[in-house]
Short mmCIF file of C-alpha atoms and ligand atoms in Angstrom, two decimals:
data_model
loop_
_atom_site.label_atom_id
_atom_site.label_comp_id
_atom_site.label_asym_id
_atom_site.label_seq_id
_atom_site.Cartn_x
_atom_site.Cartn_y
_atom_site.Cartn_z
CA MET A 1 41.91 20.91 -28.45
CA LEU A 2 42.06 23.57 -25.72
CA LYS A 3 41.01 26.79 -27.49
CA SER A 4 39.64 30.14 -26.37
CA LYS A 5 39.02 33.70 -27.49
CA ILE A 6 42.58 34.63 -26.56
CA CYS A 7 43.93 32.22 -29.22
CA GLU A 8 41.90 33.95 -31.90
CA MET A 9 42.67 37.43 -30.62
CA LEU A 10 46.46 36.88 -30.63
CA GLY A 11 46.80 34.28 -33.37
CA ILE A 12 48.31 31.62 -31.09
CA ARG A 13 47.65 27.86 -31.11
CA TYR A 14 47.41 27.24 -27.35
CA PRO A 15 46.09 29.63 -24.65
CA VAL A 16 49.35 29.34 -22.72
CA PHE A 17 51.61 32.31 -21.89
CA GLN A 18 55.16 32.14 -20.54
CA GLY A 19 55.56 34.68 -17.74
CA GLY A 20 57.90 37.64 -18.26
CA MET A 21 60.48 36.69 -15.64
CA ALA A 22 63.10 39.40 -15.03
CA TRP A 23 66.68 38.37 -15.95
CA ILE A 24 65.33 35.01 -17.17
CA ALA A 25 62.82 35.35 -19.99
CA ASP A 26 65.08 36.30 -22.91
CA GLY A 27 64.53 36.17 -26.66
CA LYS A 28 65.63 32.56 -26.84
CA LEU A 29 63.08 31.28 -24.30
CA ALA A 30 60.28 33.47 -25.66
CA ALA A 31 60.94 32.31 -29.23
CA ALA A 32 60.86 28.65 -28.17
CA VAL A 33 57.50 29.12 -26.42
CA SER A 34 55.99 31.06 -29.33
CA GLN A 35 57.33 28.57 -31.86
CA GLY A 36 55.64 25.87 -29.75
CA GLY A 37 52.28 27.59 -30.13
CA GLY A 38 52.10 29.48 -26.84
CA LEU A 39 52.89 33.15 -26.24
CA GLY A 40 56.55 33.71 -25.42
CA ILE A 41 57.22 36.89 -23.48
CA ILE A 42 60.56 38.70 -23.23
CA ALA A 43 61.09 40.27 -19.81
CA ALA A 44 62.51 43.78 -19.72
CA GLY A 45 63.02 43.55 -15.94
CA ASN A 46 65.49 46.28 -14.99
CA ALA A 47 67.29 46.20 -18.36
CA PRO A 48 67.72 49.19 -20.70
CA GLY A 49 65.86 49.59 -24.01
CA GLN A 50 68.75 48.43 -26.18
CA TYR A 51 68.84 45.02 -24.47
CA VAL A 52 65.12 44.56 -25.03
CA ARG A 53 65.40 45.58 -28.69
CA GLU A 54 68.15 42.99 -29.22
CA GLN A 55 66.13 40.26 -27.57
CA ILE A 56 63.05 41.07 -29.67
CA ARG A 57 65.12 40.88 -32.86
CA LEU A 58 66.76 37.66 -31.74
CA ALA A 59 63.36 36.09 -31.07
CA ARG A 60 62.07 37.27 -34.43
CA GLU A 61 64.92 35.44 -36.17
CA GLU A 62 63.70 32.21 -34.60
CA THR A 63 59.95 32.51 -34.98
CA GLU A 64 57.35 34.30 -37.03
CA ASN A 65 54.70 33.65 -34.40
CA PRO A 66 53.53 36.46 -32.10
CA ILE A 67 55.77 37.41 -29.18
CA GLY A 68 55.26 39.64 -26.18
CA VAL A 69 57.36 41.96 -24.05
CA ASN A 70 56.82 42.35 -20.31
CA ILE A 71 57.48 45.80 -18.87
CA MET A 72 58.32 45.83 -15.17
CA LEU A 73 56.93 49.20 -14.16
CA LEU A 74 59.28 49.71 -11.20
CA SER A 75 62.25 49.69 -13.57
CA PRO A 76 64.18 52.94 -14.03
CA TYR A 77 64.15 52.10 -17.77
CA ALA A 78 60.37 51.56 -18.02
CA ASP A 79 59.88 54.70 -20.19
CA GLU A 80 62.49 53.77 -22.77
CA VAL A 81 61.50 50.10 -22.85
CA ALA A 82 57.87 51.15 -23.39
CA GLN A 83 59.07 53.14 -26.41
CA VAL A 84 61.13 50.23 -27.77
CA ALA A 85 58.13 47.90 -27.57
CA ALA A 86 56.12 50.41 -29.63
CA GLU A 87 58.90 50.95 -32.19
CA GLU A 88 59.47 47.23 -32.65
CA LYS A 89 55.71 46.69 -32.88
CA VAL A 90 55.67 43.55 -30.78
CA GLN A 91 52.24 41.94 -30.90
CA VAL A 92 51.68 41.97 -27.14
CA VAL A 93 52.87 44.01 -24.16
CA THR A 94 52.27 42.71 -20.67
CA THR A 95 53.03 44.84 -17.62
CA GLY A 96 53.82 44.06 -14.01
CA ALA A 97 54.21 45.64 -10.60
CA GLY A 98 52.21 48.79 -11.23
CA ASN A 99 49.83 50.89 -13.30
CA PRO A 100 50.71 51.23 -17.01
CA SER A 101 48.08 53.91 -17.85
CA LYS A 102 50.58 56.53 -19.02
CA TYR A 103 51.88 54.26 -21.79
CA MET A 104 48.55 53.04 -23.12
CA GLU A 105 48.13 55.67 -25.84
CA THR A 106 51.58 54.95 -27.32
CA TRP A 107 51.04 51.20 -27.32
CA LEU A 108 47.51 51.28 -28.67
CA GLY A 109 48.69 53.71 -31.37
CA ALA A 110 51.30 51.14 -32.44
CA GLY A 111 48.59 48.47 -32.74
CA ILE A 112 49.89 46.54 -29.74
CA LYS A 113 47.60 44.38 -27.63
CA VAL A 114 48.15 45.43 -24.02
CA ILE A 115 47.62 42.78 -21.35
CA PRO A 116 48.41 44.14 -17.87
CA VAL A 117 48.93 41.98 -14.82
CA VAL A 118 46.37 42.90 -12.19
CA ALA A 119 46.34 41.78 -8.58
CA SER A 120 43.04 43.40 -7.57
CA VAL A 121 39.52 44.04 -8.84
CA ALA A 122 40.05 47.81 -8.79
CA MET A 123 43.06 47.51 -11.10
CA ALA A 124 41.11 45.13 -13.35
CA ARG A 125 38.34 47.74 -13.72
CA LEU A 126 40.82 50.55 -14.37
CA MET A 127 42.72 48.58 -17.03
CA THR A 128 39.47 47.58 -18.73
CA ARG A 129 38.58 51.28 -19.06
CA CYS A 130 42.08 52.15 -20.32
CA GLY A 131 41.88 49.95 -23.42
CA ALA A 132 43.55 46.70 -22.36
CA ALA A 133 42.94 43.77 -24.73
CA ALA A 134 42.88 41.20 -21.92
CA LEU A 135 44.00 40.94 -18.29
CA ILE A 136 46.37 38.62 -16.46
CA ALA A 137 45.01 37.93 -12.98
CA GLU A 138 48.04 36.87 -10.96
CA GLY A 139 47.61 35.33 -7.53
CA GLY A 140 50.15 35.45 -4.73
CA GLU A 141 51.22 31.83 -5.29
CA SER A 142 53.39 33.16 -8.09
CA GLY A 143 57.09 33.82 -7.89
CA GLY A 144 58.54 37.32 -7.78
CA HIS A 145 56.51 40.40 -6.92
CA VAL A 146 53.25 39.25 -5.35
CA GLY A 147 49.87 40.70 -4.49
CA GLU A 148 47.67 39.81 -1.51
CA LEU A 149 45.06 37.55 -3.09
CA THR A 150 45.37 33.94 -4.18
CA THR A 151 44.63 32.82 -7.73
CA MET A 152 41.53 30.93 -6.55
CA VAL A 153 40.09 34.11 -5.04
CA LEU A 154 41.32 36.66 -7.58
CA VAL A 155 40.48 35.01 -10.92
CA PRO A 156 36.68 34.68 -10.57
CA GLN A 157 36.40 38.19 -9.15
CA VAL A 158 38.41 39.66 -12.01
CA CYS A 159 36.30 37.67 -14.49
CA ASP A 160 33.17 39.16 -12.93
CA ALA A 161 34.62 42.68 -13.07
CA THR A 162 35.56 42.73 -16.76
CA SER A 163 34.23 41.68 -20.15
CA LEU A 164 37.81 41.13 -21.37
CA PRO A 165 39.41 37.68 -21.57
CA VAL A 166 41.28 36.85 -18.36
CA ILE A 167 44.51 34.86 -18.19
CA ALA A 168 45.11 33.19 -14.83
CA ALA A 169 48.59 33.15 -13.32
CA GLY A 170 50.12 32.00 -10.05
CA GLY A 171 50.24 28.40 -8.87
CA ILE A 172 49.70 26.80 -12.28
CA ALA A 173 52.21 24.26 -13.61
CA ASP A 174 50.20 21.46 -15.19
CA GLY A 175 46.97 20.62 -16.96
CA ARG A 176 45.01 20.26 -13.73
CA GLY A 177 45.86 23.81 -12.71
CA ALA A 178 45.12 25.09 -16.19
CA ALA A 179 41.76 23.27 -16.29
CA ALA A 180 40.89 24.68 -12.86
CA ALA A 181 41.68 28.18 -14.09
CA PHE A 182 39.31 27.71 -17.03
CA LEU A 183 36.59 26.56 -14.63
CA LEU A 184 37.12 29.77 -12.64
CA GLY A 185 36.36 31.69 -15.83
CA ALA A 186 39.83 32.24 -17.28
CA GLN A 187 40.45 31.97 -21.02
CA GLY A 188 44.14 31.27 -20.74
CA VAL A 189 46.96 30.58 -18.32
CA GLN A 190 50.37 32.07 -17.71
CA MET A 191 53.15 30.01 -16.16
CA GLY A 192 56.56 31.18 -14.99
CA THR A 193 58.02 28.58 -12.66
CA ARG A 194 57.22 25.67 -14.98
CA PHE A 195 59.27 27.32 -17.73
CA LEU A 196 62.32 27.59 -15.44
CA SER A 197 62.86 23.93 -16.31
CA ALA A 198 62.65 24.51 -20.07
CA ARG A 199 65.71 23.41 -22.00
CA GLU A 200 65.84 26.85 -23.65
CA CYS A 201 65.76 28.61 -20.25
CA SER A 202 69.34 29.78 -19.68
CA ILE A 203 69.34 30.14 -15.89
CA HIS A 204 72.38 28.90 -13.95
CA PRO A 205 72.35 25.09 -13.45
CA VAL A 206 72.26 25.63 -9.67
CA TYR A 207 68.96 27.54 -10.08
CA LYS A 208 67.44 24.82 -12.28
CA GLU A 209 68.52 22.13 -9.86
CA LYS A 210 66.97 24.00 -6.92
CA ILE A 211 63.63 24.18 -8.78
CA LEU A 212 63.72 20.49 -9.71
CA LYS A 213 64.48 19.55 -6.09
CA ALA A 214 61.96 21.92 -4.51
CA THR A 215 59.29 20.63 -2.13
CA ASP A 216 55.86 21.91 -1.16
CA LEU A 217 56.90 24.38 1.56
CA CYS A 218 60.00 25.60 -0.25
CA THR A 219 59.14 29.27 -0.91
CA MET A 220 58.68 32.33 1.27
CA VAL A 221 57.82 36.01 0.86
CA THR A 222 60.29 38.73 1.80
CA GLY A 223 60.34 42.48 1.18
CA LYS A 224 56.96 43.36 2.67
CA ARG A 225 58.47 46.04 4.90
CA LEU A 226 59.82 47.98 1.92
CA GLY A 227 56.53 47.61 0.08
CA HIS A 228 57.72 45.13 -2.57
CA PRO A 229 56.83 41.64 -1.38
CA VAL A 230 58.71 39.03 -3.42
CA ARG A 231 58.32 35.23 -3.36
CA SER A 232 61.51 33.20 -3.66
CA LEU A 233 62.97 29.86 -2.65
CA ARG A 234 63.53 29.56 1.09
CA THR A 235 67.34 29.65 0.94
CA ARG A 236 69.72 30.74 3.67
CA PHE A 237 69.90 34.16 1.99
CA ALA A 238 66.09 34.52 2.02
CA ARG A 239 65.90 33.54 5.70
CA GLU A 240 68.66 35.94 6.63
CA TYR A 241 67.01 38.75 4.65
CA SER A 242 63.78 38.04 6.47
CA LYS A 243 65.53 38.13 9.84
CA ALA A 244 67.11 41.48 8.96
CA GLU A 245 63.76 42.79 7.73
CA TYR A 246 61.97 42.00 10.97
CA GLY A 247 65.03 42.67 13.13
CA GLY A 248 65.00 46.39 12.41
CA MET A 249 67.78 46.77 9.84
CA PRO A 250 67.58 50.31 8.36
CA ASP A 251 65.84 50.58 4.96
CA GLU A 252 68.97 51.56 3.01
CA GLU A 253 70.93 48.57 4.33
CA LEU A 254 68.04 46.25 3.58
CA GLU A 255 67.83 47.58 0.03
CA ALA A 256 71.59 47.15 -0.39
CA LEU A 257 71.25 43.52 0.71
CA ALA A 258 68.70 42.90 -2.08
CA THR A 259 70.57 44.80 -4.80
CA GLY A 260 71.77 42.49 -7.53
CA ALA A 261 70.34 39.42 -5.81
CA LEU A 262 68.21 38.37 -8.81
CA ARG A 263 71.15 38.58 -11.20
CA LEU A 264 73.37 36.69 -8.77
CA ALA A 265 70.86 33.84 -8.68
CA VAL A 266 70.18 33.70 -12.42
CA GLN A 267 73.68 34.20 -13.79
CA GLU A 268 75.94 32.94 -11.03
CA GLY A 269 73.76 30.54 -9.08
CA SER A 270 75.11 32.25 -5.96
CA GLU A 271 74.01 30.32 -2.87
CA GLU A 272 75.22 33.11 -0.57
CA LYS A 273 73.78 36.21 -2.21
CA GLY A 274 71.28 35.07 -4.84
CA CYS A 275 67.53 35.51 -4.63
CA PHE A 276 65.97 32.54 -6.46
CA LEU A 277 62.51 33.73 -7.42
CA SER A 278 60.02 30.88 -7.60
CA GLY A 279 56.31 30.22 -7.33
CA GLN A 280 54.81 27.91 -4.72
CA ILE A 281 54.23 25.33 -7.45
CA ALA A 282 57.98 24.58 -7.89
CA ALA A 283 57.58 21.17 -6.25
CA MET A 284 55.50 20.08 -9.23
CA VAL A 285 58.22 20.93 -11.73
CA LYS A 286 59.98 17.62 -12.16
CA LYS A 287 62.09 17.53 -15.28
CA GLU A 288 63.86 19.56 -17.91
CA GLN A 289 62.12 19.50 -21.30
CA PRO A 290 61.78 21.66 -24.42
CA ALA A 291 59.56 24.72 -23.93
CA ALA A 292 57.33 23.65 -26.82
CA GLU A 293 56.74 20.30 -25.11
CA ILE A 294 55.69 22.08 -21.90
CA VAL A 295 53.14 24.21 -23.77
CA LYS A 296 51.64 21.24 -25.61
CA GLU A 297 51.66 18.94 -22.57
CA VAL A 298 49.87 21.42 -20.30
CA ALA A 299 47.25 22.24 -22.95
CA GLU A 300 46.60 18.57 -23.72
CA GLU A 301 46.41 17.60 -20.04
CA ALA A 302 43.96 20.45 -19.41
CA GLU A 303 41.82 19.28 -22.31
CA ALA A 304 41.70 15.74 -20.89
CA VAL A 305 40.85 17.01 -17.39
CA LEU A 306 38.06 19.22 -18.73
CA ARG A 307 36.60 16.30 -20.71
CA GLU A 308 36.57 14.19 -17.52
CA ALA A 309 34.95 16.96 -15.48
CA LEU A 310 31.46 16.09 -16.70
CA GLN A 311 31.61 12.88 -14.66
CA TRP A 312 30.75 14.95 -11.58
CA VAL A 313 27.44 16.03 -13.01
CA LYS A 314 24.72 13.42 -12.55
O1 TUI B 401 55.68 41.92 -11.63
C1 TUI B 401 55.49 40.77 -11.29
N1 TUI B 401 56.48 39.98 -10.81
C2 TUI B 401 57.78 40.35 -10.65
S1 TUI B 401 58.46 41.87 -10.99
C3 TUI B 401 59.95 41.36 -10.46
S2 TUI B 401 61.36 42.37 -10.46
C4 TUI B 401 61.23 43.33 -9.06
N2 TUI B 401 62.22 44.17 -8.85
C5 TUI B 401 62.21 44.98 -7.80
C6 TUI B 401 61.18 44.98 -6.89
C7 TUI B 401 60.17 44.12 -7.07
C8 TUI B 401 60.19 43.26 -8.17
C9 TUI B 401 59.89 40.07 -10.06
N3 TUI B 401 58.68 39.55 -10.18
N4 TUI B 401 54.26 40.21 -11.39
C10 TUI B 401 53.16 40.94 -11.84
C11 TUI B 401 52.42 41.56 -10.74
N5 TUI B 401 51.96 42.78 -10.79
N6 TUI B 401 52.10 41.02 -9.57
C12 TUI B 401 51.40 41.95 -8.86
C13 TUI B 401 51.32 43.05 -9.67
C14 TUI B 401 50.68 44.32 -9.44
C15 TUI B 401 50.67 44.89 -8.19
C16 TUI B 401 50.08 46.14 -8.01
C17 TUI B 401 50.11 44.98 -10.52
C18 TUI B 401 49.52 46.21 -10.35
C19 TUI B 401 49.52 46.77 -9.10
O2 TUI B 401 48.94 47.99 -9.01
C20 TUI B 401 49.21 48.77 -7.90
C21 TUI B 401 49.07 50.20 -8.29
O3 TUI B 401 48.01 50.76 -8.00
O4 TUI B 401 50.00 50.70 -8.90
#
């Protein structure tokens, strides 16, 4: 069985996290993943504290296993959501898109294990000093807000820079990717895109279909000019945004174009105005299946791949 320190630390069966995808990762999806033995993570995204509290309680009705909350640090509600996570005493908080230092004392005081996403060695060092329990090293193959480095390059460097367990994210959707991450030094994996196809993932059917039909070159990064690079499916909207971005559209107009685009993709499946966040690995997501099955399948595949790996050593 695929096991690591992170399983013991968090009390989970498989070292598999479900990424905290804004607008997508709700209490229902997180509960299904946690019930299946992984770590389900509720995404706060840009939502207010009350929404997050409701989703935590909903998840708790469906599972007694540990759950996490992801705090998107660019959110105007980050402060209140940070407080809600502490009050509800979720087992794990993950953070994204910034530096969570100012919340660490509150979370650690509530007995929460804090696992920040880092996209650089410097941030990995800083978070290690600040009391993180583990780190998620997320490469730029991932969907949504992306850093510069790839998973292949980032994970071993983060492992070398910290004594904490490292969870690899970005570009992982099956047991081969998970096994590779372990060989790079990771003690767990986080997947987002693969869980978009979970039966319990309530995205619009158009979104799910786009993921299941995706091919290898189907994503692109936009938003670099405004300082928030985001990977999404290469739709007409994404191409037009990119054209506007490099064609000199003023910042305010560009921001207006992006406003609400995540919600329009997730809830309405809007082809015209939706931004369908996706990792590069979407082409390897082939069918809808229960979240618990995804967790088990990836862990078991990784175990088989790791067993076979010894064949290369003569
Ligand atoms: O956060 C993500 N992925 C996301 S967030 C999101 S919603 C969004 N809304 C508006 C603008 C942009 C995004 C959709 N997808 N992944 C985790 C992640 N964190 N990737 C990279 C980082 C990161 C980057 C810089 C973490 C820390 C960091 O530190 C910089 C600093 O010094 O503050």
